[in-house]
């Protein structure tokens, strides 16, 4: 039983039965901040005023008169203010969610709709030229959490990392390795203008010099070709390990080079030209993205015959579309904001619906330590890496903190707070709620109590206990909303609310009391809460410890 879904269905039927409108629009139900305004509230009467041409309070009265209270699990209803309808739920129906949560277990909150929408989520996709930094870490946390939520909400999800293993940055990587290789063999260091100075590049060059000194006799072109692949393989192996240690795993690792090898760049170009969206000017080939709300047309092929960076990206999305996904979700860094319309426009030029592509822009992260912004690593003097965050703060705190704010807002990551073992630390607070429930269950077992499915949960009537059950019952709707709005922070917000509601109950009522019937009912209830909390934490990629 989903209380909110059941009420929504009953409310739709009441509007239909009242006959006040010919067609029932979307109805929204909210949970009031003030419990005096009911368990749920709807402004449906006010939204129907224009359509029904009646006073909203009169509309609300007509809806309430036609509401099936038993089908909606409603105990009482009142009409407030200009026409809000407040619903007070039947408490015996509220408690019935407990055995249902226990029966579903790890599947509680999961949806299994018919005809799953096939979604490809591309995220991180950092150039394989150095370490992942804090910005990539936020991208990884949000991308993986969103993928988990979409999967839980019933979408058919695949995760993809686009490997930028072609282009100037990889040429510079190979040239940088070659410079370090020659330096290790005693020659003067001559780095390319945009070379990579990282110590890992130096290490690759030294290792190659030690193991393959004879390569100095080959042509520079042959060495560069070899070092290009070696460099990408080395960097990608490191990136894969860092991401795996961050509990982020991809279904597909897509190589940019494969687009050229499989002639997909030329294929995409032929399609756009055939559709009439390319033209030549100033010796270059242009894409008419202004036909799709871009602020100017974009060059695809320069006058010297080389492709711009946009062309392989267009070919990559052409490949995505051809693989048969219903929705493409890209999670980009803050510097890609101007890229949205031109990439959507390229889909239109390919003859596809630009709206099948969603682009989420991740805003910047500021690391804060001792009240001051940390811009550089103390160890390396460069940007703080994902590996350093894992080693100093831990995966759980990193993933939780990076996912708990809306991705379109800037994030201040308080490193001191993330490391603290206090209730001020949101991830510690949530995990402690889970551990505390586990501790109570262990104590119950030691005292001879068992979590038995035949306990009568309908006897639960304590205010804080009912609040806790209602919060637990909201979980499926939270998942649905987080998936629809691509909002990972809705899940972390829910985790905090559920943990807080549990702690309030714990401080107000004794679970292991003298009344055996109530104790058994409470044990079932807190086990259901524990399961819900674990399910929610799993979505964020955070552990649910049994002891702390």
XYZ file of C-alpha atoms in Angstrom:
548
model
C 0.000 0.000 0.000
C 1.282 3.430 -0.974
C -0.762 5.901 1.079
C -0.081 8.900 -1.120
C -0.728 6.977 -4.351
C -3.953 5.523 -2.924
C -5.177 8.939 -1.864
C -4.270 10.432 -5.237
C -6.266 7.768 -7.077
C -9.283 8.261 -4.794
C -9.043 12.026 -5.234
C -9.049 11.710 -9.044
C -12.156 9.548 -8.868
C -13.839 12.078 -6.554
C -13.180 14.893 -9.047
C -14.574 12.756 -11.878
C -17.636 11.783 -9.854
C -18.338 15.387 -8.832
C -18.769 16.327 -12.509
C -17.331 19.800 -11.987
C -14.935 19.438 -14.943
C -14.947 17.366 -18.119
C -11.300 16.382 -17.924
C -9.301 15.864 -14.726
C -5.894 17.599 -14.876
C -2.786 16.545 -12.954
C -3.483 16.570 -9.220
C -0.761 17.301 -6.710
C -0.664 16.203 -3.080
C 1.809 17.660 -0.595
C 2.813 16.819 2.966
C 2.106 19.919 5.115
C 4.926 21.258 7.265
C 2.414 21.864 10.063
C 0.801 18.586 11.170
C -2.275 20.577 12.193
C -3.004 20.823 8.472
C -3.308 17.059 8.091
C -1.111 14.233 6.837
C -1.610 15.350 3.237
C -2.978 18.469 1.565
C -4.062 19.367 -1.980
C -4.749 22.623 -3.796
C -6.721 20.818 -6.520
C -9.849 22.925 -5.902
C -7.940 26.134 -6.618
C -6.344 24.733 -9.777
C -9.811 23.875 -11.109
C -11.350 27.324 -10.466
C -10.868 28.678 -13.982
C -11.955 25.453 -15.670
C -15.015 24.896 -13.451
C -15.898 28.599 -13.139
C -16.780 28.178 -9.491
C -15.536 29.346 -6.112
C -12.639 27.086 -4.985
C -14.282 26.335 -1.633
C -17.430 25.181 -3.446
C -15.279 22.994 -5.694
C -13.502 21.578 -2.631
C -16.855 20.769 -1.006
C -18.033 18.928 -4.132
C -14.807 16.878 -4.221
C -14.984 15.979 -0.511
C -18.653 14.913 -0.866
C -17.641 12.423 -3.559
C -14.490 11.107 -1.867
C -14.488 7.424 -0.879
C -12.904 7.688 2.574
C -12.276 3.973 2.969
C -10.618 3.605 -0.443
C -8.410 6.605 0.341
C -7.646 5.372 3.906
C -8.851 8.764 5.141
C -10.212 9.269 8.641
C -11.331 12.866 8.192
C -11.077 15.812 5.796
C -11.331 19.558 6.225
C -11.327 22.518 3.860
C -9.021 25.331 4.862
C -8.335 28.884 3.702
C -9.275 29.671 0.108
C -9.873 26.008 -0.716
C -7.069 23.726 0.470
C -8.261 20.174 1.173
C -6.504 18.656 4.199
C -6.563 14.884 4.700
C -6.130 13.106 8.032
C -5.276 9.473 7.429
C -6.720 6.453 9.236
C -3.946 5.451 11.664
C -4.686 1.743 11.400
C -4.078 1.945 7.647
C -0.873 3.900 8.224
C 0.651 1.103 10.316
C -0.007 -1.531 7.651
C 2.956 -0.239 5.676
C 5.248 -1.907 8.244
C 4.661 -5.565 7.251
C 4.722 -4.564 3.598
C 8.180 -2.999 3.957
C 9.431 -6.131 5.708
C 7.993 -8.369 3.010
C 9.607 -6.361 0.206
C 12.937 -5.926 2.008
C 15.628 -4.576 -0.320
C 12.958 -4.073 -3.001
C 10.924 -1.622 -0.884
C 10.630 1.587 -2.903
C 11.516 -0.117 -6.188
C 9.190 0.215 -9.183
C 8.815 -2.316 -11.990
C 6.729 -0.637 -14.698
C 5.774 -2.266 -17.974
C 7.804 -1.069 -20.947
C 10.869 0.303 -19.158
C 12.352 3.462 -20.647
C 15.918 2.793 -21.826
C 18.276 5.480 -20.502
C 21.985 6.088 -21.063
C 23.718 8.195 -18.399
C 27.118 9.549 -19.420
C 29.152 11.079 -16.629
C 32.699 11.919 -15.478
C 34.297 11.362 -18.975
C 37.453 13.178 -17.848
C 40.364 13.416 -20.259
C 42.873 10.605 -19.541
C 45.708 13.062 -18.964
C 45.852 13.256 -15.173
C 44.152 12.575 -11.862
C 40.458 13.048 -11.143
C 39.848 16.133 -8.990
C 37.075 17.320 -6.671
C 34.901 18.494 -9.598
C 35.102 15.048 -11.178
C 34.303 13.549 -7.772
C 31.033 15.489 -7.569
C 30.207 14.458 -11.125
C 30.901 10.808 -10.235
C 28.844 10.902 -7.036
C 25.834 12.593 -8.629
C 26.029 10.534 -11.835
C 26.199 7.192 -10.080
C 23.557 8.136 -7.496
C 21.219 9.338 -10.251
C 21.769 6.079 -12.143
C 20.946 4.111 -8.974
C 17.770 6.136 -8.432
C 16.631 5.748 -12.052
C 17.241 1.997 -11.901
C 15.295 1.766 -8.608
C 12.464 3.794 -10.147
C 12.082 1.273 -12.958
C 14.201 2.658 -15.778
C 16.514 0.448 -17.833
C 19.785 2.262 -17.091
C 23.286 2.021 -18.526
C 26.286 4.022 -17.294
C 28.878 5.201 -19.795
C 32.304 6.861 -19.672
C 33.448 8.580 -22.879
C 37.217 8.219 -23.245
C 38.688 11.260 -24.986
C 41.596 9.294 -26.475
C 41.934 11.326 -29.677
C 42.721 14.958 -30.371
C 45.278 17.521 -29.258
C 45.256 16.658 -25.562
C 46.336 13.092 -26.312
C 48.994 14.321 -28.755
C 50.338 16.510 -25.955
C 50.213 13.585 -23.549
C 52.332 11.470 -25.935
C 54.759 14.359 -26.554
C 55.086 14.918 -22.802
C 55.893 11.239 -22.210
C 58.445 11.349 -25.031
C 60.109 14.409 -23.477
C 60.350 12.648 -20.120
C 61.620 9.484 -21.842
C 64.436 11.389 -23.528
C 65.210 13.241 -20.283
C 65.579 9.916 -18.461
C 68.073 8.864 -21.125
C 70.194 11.947 -20.491
C 68.839 14.434 -23.014
C 67.714 17.974 -22.246
C 64.064 18.253 -21.175
C 62.065 20.033 -23.883
C 58.378 19.901 -22.980
C 55.694 20.823 -25.529
C 54.003 24.184 -25.018
C 50.847 22.605 -23.543
C 52.628 19.613 -22.041
C 51.643 17.744 -18.901
C 54.030 18.275 -16.006
C 52.538 15.733 -13.588
C 54.854 13.358 -11.780
C 52.961 10.371 -13.206
C 54.059 11.449 -16.706
C 57.651 11.629 -15.477
C 57.277 8.168 -13.946
C 55.998 6.727 -17.258
C 58.944 8.245 -19.127
C 61.472 6.876 -16.631
C 59.912 3.406 -16.703
C 59.995 3.348 -20.511
C 63.614 4.487 -20.535
C 64.542 1.706 -18.122
C 62.651 -1.055 -19.924
C 62.930 0.086 -23.571
C 66.056 2.271 -24.045
C 66.336 1.054 -27.640
C 63.272 3.079 -28.649
C 65.490 6.156 -28.791
C 66.762 4.799 -32.103
C 63.266 4.838 -33.666
C 61.702 7.848 -35.335
C 59.890 10.367 -33.150
C 56.678 9.698 -35.069
C 56.830 5.980 -34.219
C 57.571 6.712 -30.558
C 54.719 9.219 -30.319
C 52.309 6.700 -31.805
C 53.384 4.106 -29.253
C 53.449 6.534 -26.307
C 49.961 7.800 -27.182
C 48.451 4.394 -26.497
C 50.705 3.668 -23.505
C 49.835 7.007 -21.932
C 46.077 6.587 -22.370
C 46.196 2.994 -21.051
C 48.206 4.065 -17.997
C 45.955 6.996 -17.150
C 42.741 5.040 -17.771
C 43.877 2.189 -15.526
C 44.445 4.722 -12.745
C 41.076 6.430 -13.363
C 39.249 3.104 -13.370
C 40.775 2.140 -10.028
C 39.976 5.484 -8.396
C 36.372 5.305 -9.601
C 35.975 1.668 -8.528
C 37.284 2.559 -5.064
C 34.670 5.344 -5.058
C 31.990 2.675 -5.675
C 31.427 3.908 -9.230
C 31.284 1.298 -11.990
C 30.476 1.790 -15.677
C 28.701 -0.540 -18.078
C 30.451 0.951 -21.106
C 33.831 2.620 -21.700
C 33.417 4.286 -25.113
C 36.564 5.257 -27.048
C 36.580 8.448 -29.130
C 39.160 6.811 -31.402
C 36.612 4.127 -32.311
C 34.461 6.814 -33.957
C 37.191 7.358 -36.534
C 38.086 3.688 -36.881
C 34.440 2.762 -37.523
C 33.873 5.697 -39.922
C 31.106 7.073 -37.672
C 32.333 10.668 -37.975
C 31.856 10.544 -41.736
C 28.512 8.746 -41.350
C 27.122 11.417 -39.010
C 28.367 14.140 -41.337
C 26.618 12.521 -44.318
C 23.326 12.347 -42.414
C 23.427 16.028 -41.389
C 24.413 17.077 -44.919
C 21.653 14.919 -46.396
C 19.163 16.601 -44.057
C 20.267 20.007 -45.333
C 21.833 21.364 -42.141
C 25.438 21.896 -43.302
C 26.916 24.547 -45.581
C 30.325 25.792 -46.665
C 31.614 29.275 -45.902
C 35.102 30.779 -45.553
C 36.581 27.469 -46.652
C 35.041 25.613 -43.699
C 32.040 23.327 -43.258
C 29.404 24.660 -40.880
C 26.437 23.162 -38.990
C 23.284 25.298 -38.936
C 22.615 24.945 -35.180
C 20.829 28.315 -35.159
C 17.864 26.371 -36.557
C 17.725 24.756 -33.115
C 18.029 27.811 -30.803
C 21.832 27.990 -30.736
C 23.195 31.543 -30.701
C 25.388 30.965 -33.775
C 26.227 28.278 -36.315
C 29.173 26.002 -35.542
C 32.183 24.889 -37.572
C 32.448 21.131 -38.067
C 35.443 20.985 -40.406
C 38.052 23.716 -40.548
C 39.556 25.174 -43.704
C 42.661 22.990 -43.290
C 40.465 19.862 -43.488
C 40.690 18.923 -39.776
C 37.601 18.464 -37.641
C 36.685 20.728 -34.732
C 36.137 19.202 -31.292
C 32.369 19.391 -31.921
C 32.363 16.918 -34.803
C 33.407 13.773 -32.869
C 30.967 14.738 -30.112
C 28.181 14.866 -32.708
C 29.274 11.478 -34.069
C 29.334 10.076 -30.524
C 25.743 11.147 -29.923
C 24.771 9.786 -33.321
C 26.178 6.452 -32.123
C 24.181 6.744 -28.860
C 20.950 7.341 -30.752
C 21.613 4.443 -33.105
C 21.988 2.139 -30.092
C 18.291 2.602 -29.387
C 18.091 4.569 -26.127
C 14.897 6.458 -25.310
C 16.669 9.112 -23.266
C 20.253 10.378 -23.162
C 21.428 12.069 -19.964
C 24.807 13.839 -19.945
C 26.309 15.204 -16.748
C 28.777 17.943 -17.644
C 31.045 20.283 -15.726
C 30.236 23.944 -15.148
C 32.381 25.013 -18.113
C 30.078 23.194 -20.576
C 27.012 25.400 -20.169
C 27.375 26.909 -23.635
C 27.513 23.446 -25.127
C 23.872 22.548 -24.453
C 22.143 24.121 -27.464
C 24.782 23.150 -30.018
C 24.700 19.491 -28.926
C 20.898 19.426 -28.870
C 20.929 21.157 -32.243
C 23.198 18.492 -33.669
C 20.617 15.858 -32.725
C 18.001 17.856 -34.606
C 20.327 18.022 -37.614
C 20.649 14.241 -37.415
C 16.882 14.000 -37.741
C 16.310 13.132 -34.076
C 14.314 14.827 -31.322
C 16.668 17.264 -29.529
C 14.621 16.787 -26.350
C 15.728 13.166 -26.032
C 19.011 14.639 -24.782
C 19.122 16.031 -21.247
C 22.219 17.858 -20.091
C 22.776 18.465 -16.399
C 25.435 21.017 -15.527
C 27.410 20.396 -12.343
C 28.307 23.594 -10.538
C 31.632 24.200 -8.831
C 32.753 22.712 -5.524
C 34.719 24.662 -2.925
C 36.698 22.668 -0.393
C 36.623 24.289 3.038
C 39.052 23.428 5.848
C 39.454 25.368 9.093
C 37.000 27.886 7.716
C 39.115 28.677 4.656
C 38.937 27.598 1.033
C 41.421 24.900 0.037
C 42.499 25.341 -3.573
C 45.618 23.232 -3.640
C 46.723 19.927 -2.193
C 49.215 20.275 0.675
C 51.016 17.186 -0.629
C 51.336 18.048 -4.318
C 50.648 21.773 -4.510
C 48.011 21.087 -7.155
C 44.260 20.507 -7.261
C 42.949 18.158 -4.575
C 42.361 14.756 -6.165
C 39.625 12.193 -5.724
C 42.225 9.763 -4.376
C 43.227 12.220 -1.648
C 39.585 12.756 -0.672
C 39.028 8.998 -0.431
C 42.143 8.553 1.686
C 41.523 11.490 4.049
C 37.734 11.613 4.372
C 36.463 8.227 3.216
C 34.110 7.120 0.472
C 30.875 7.369 2.486
C 31.304 10.992 3.551
C 32.600 12.063 0.119
C 29.748 10.484 -1.812
C 27.080 11.729 0.589
C 28.340 15.325 0.807
C 28.784 15.598 -2.962
C 25.262 14.310 -3.687
C 23.318 16.194 -1.023
C 22.922 19.546 -2.795
C 21.159 20.277 -6.053
C 23.682 19.825 -8.851
C 22.814 23.246 -10.312
C 23.955 25.004 -7.129
C 27.476 25.637 -5.906
C 28.655 23.371 -3.110
C 30.852 24.191 -0.138
C 32.404 20.900 1.003
C 33.364 21.281 4.677
C 36.183 18.774 5.142
C 36.261 19.177 8.930
C 32.528 18.481 9.170
C 32.799 15.491 6.829
C 35.460 13.929 9.080
C 33.690 14.657 12.363
C 31.852 12.022 14.358
C 28.985 14.198 15.520
C 25.303 14.700 14.800
C 26.238 17.847 12.877
C 27.747 15.591 10.223
C 24.751 14.537 8.082
C 26.183 11.204 6.918
C 27.280 10.291 10.449
C 23.824 11.292 11.739
C 22.087 9.047 9.189
C 24.432 6.091 9.672
C 24.138 6.417 13.453
C 20.359 6.074 13.182
C 20.852 2.774 11.339
C 23.462 1.568 13.831
C 21.244 2.543 16.780
C 18.354 0.485 15.382
C 20.701 -2.475 14.946
C 21.831 -2.049 18.555
C 18.223 -2.076 19.813
C 17.490 -5.208 17.783
C 20.560 -6.929 19.273
C 19.439 -5.983 22.793
C 15.970 -7.321 22.032
C 17.428 -10.646 20.903
C 19.529 -10.870 24.060
C 16.376 -10.351 26.135
C 14.511 -13.081 24.280
C 12.388 -10.866 22.016
C 12.048 -11.667 18.343
C 11.096 -9.600 15.337
C 8.015 -11.621 14.430
C 5.700 -10.959 11.518
C 2.615 -11.845 13.576
C 2.991 -8.835 15.880
C -0.027 -6.498 15.780
C 1.327 -3.165 14.524
C -2.158 -1.625 14.505
C -1.815 -1.031 18.274
C 0.874 1.597 17.591
C -0.663 4.952 18.476
C 2.202 7.049 19.846
C 2.475 10.354 17.954
C 6.218 10.090 17.224
C 5.863 6.440 16.194
C 3.098 7.292 13.729
C 5.162 10.188 12.377
C 8.021 7.740 11.818
C 5.778 5.280 9.959
C 4.352 8.055 7.787
C 7.857 9.226 6.914
C 8.849 5.659 6.038
C 5.723 5.298 3.871
C 6.791 8.341 1.820
C 9.920 6.597 0.485
C 8.477 5.247 -2.818
C 7.156 8.689 -3.754
C 10.504 10.284 -2.914
C 12.219 7.875 -5.304
C 9.671 8.555 -8.026
C 10.091 12.332 -7.674
C 13.898 12.143 -7.512
C 13.941 10.074 -10.707
C 11.488 12.289 -12.605
C 13.322 15.495 -11.649
C 16.843 13.932 -11.829
C 17.352 15.239 -8.296
C 19.754 13.151 -6.196
C 19.537 15.591 -3.287
C 15.903 14.604 -2.708
C 17.094 11.202 -1.498
C 19.736 12.598 0.888
C 17.178 15.099 2.200
C 14.781 12.214 2.805
C 17.500 10.231 4.595
C 18.077 13.148 6.969
C 14.345 13.502 7.620
C 13.894 9.773 8.263
C 16.905 9.665 10.594
C 15.690 12.763 12.442
C 12.166 11.345 12.818
C 13.616 8.100 14.185
C 15.828 9.915 16.711
C 12.774 11.923 17.897
C 10.816 8.716 18.369
C 13.723 7.067 20.207
C 14.012 10.019 22.607
C 10.258 10.069 23.248
C 9.350 6.393 23.585
C 10.988 3.247 24.925
C 11.100 0.399 22.417
C 11.895 -2.405 24.868
C 9.214 -1.634 27.422
C 7.096 -3.673 29.825
C 4.177 -4.093 27.408
C 5.211 -7.154 25.380
C 2.650 -6.543 22.625
C 3.817 -2.970 22.100
C 7.478 -4.032 22.231
C 6.928 -6.606 19.496
C 5.061 -4.033 17.385
C 7.833 -1.473 17.855
C 10.519 -4.019 16.947
C 8.756 -4.702 13.664
C 8.428 -0.977 13.065
C 12.086 -0.111 13.658
C 13.246 -3.062 11.545
C 11.132 -1.664 8.711
C 12.683 1.758 9.293
C 16.159 0.197 9.284
C 15.422 -1.488 5.946
C 14.144 1.748 4.429
C 17.185 3.658 5.659
C 19.513 1.020 4.241
C 17.741 1.075 0.874
C 18.045 4.856 0.707
C 21.723 4.893 1.724
C 22.490 2.224 -0.871
C 21.148 4.513 -3.589
C 23.705 7.154 -2.616
C 26.482 4.546 -2.548
C 26.875 4.858 1.226
C 27.191 1.986 3.682
C 24.668 1.256 6.447
C 26.834 0.166 9.417
C 25.433 -2.055 12.162
C 27.856 -0.681 14.762
C 29.491 2.720 15.248
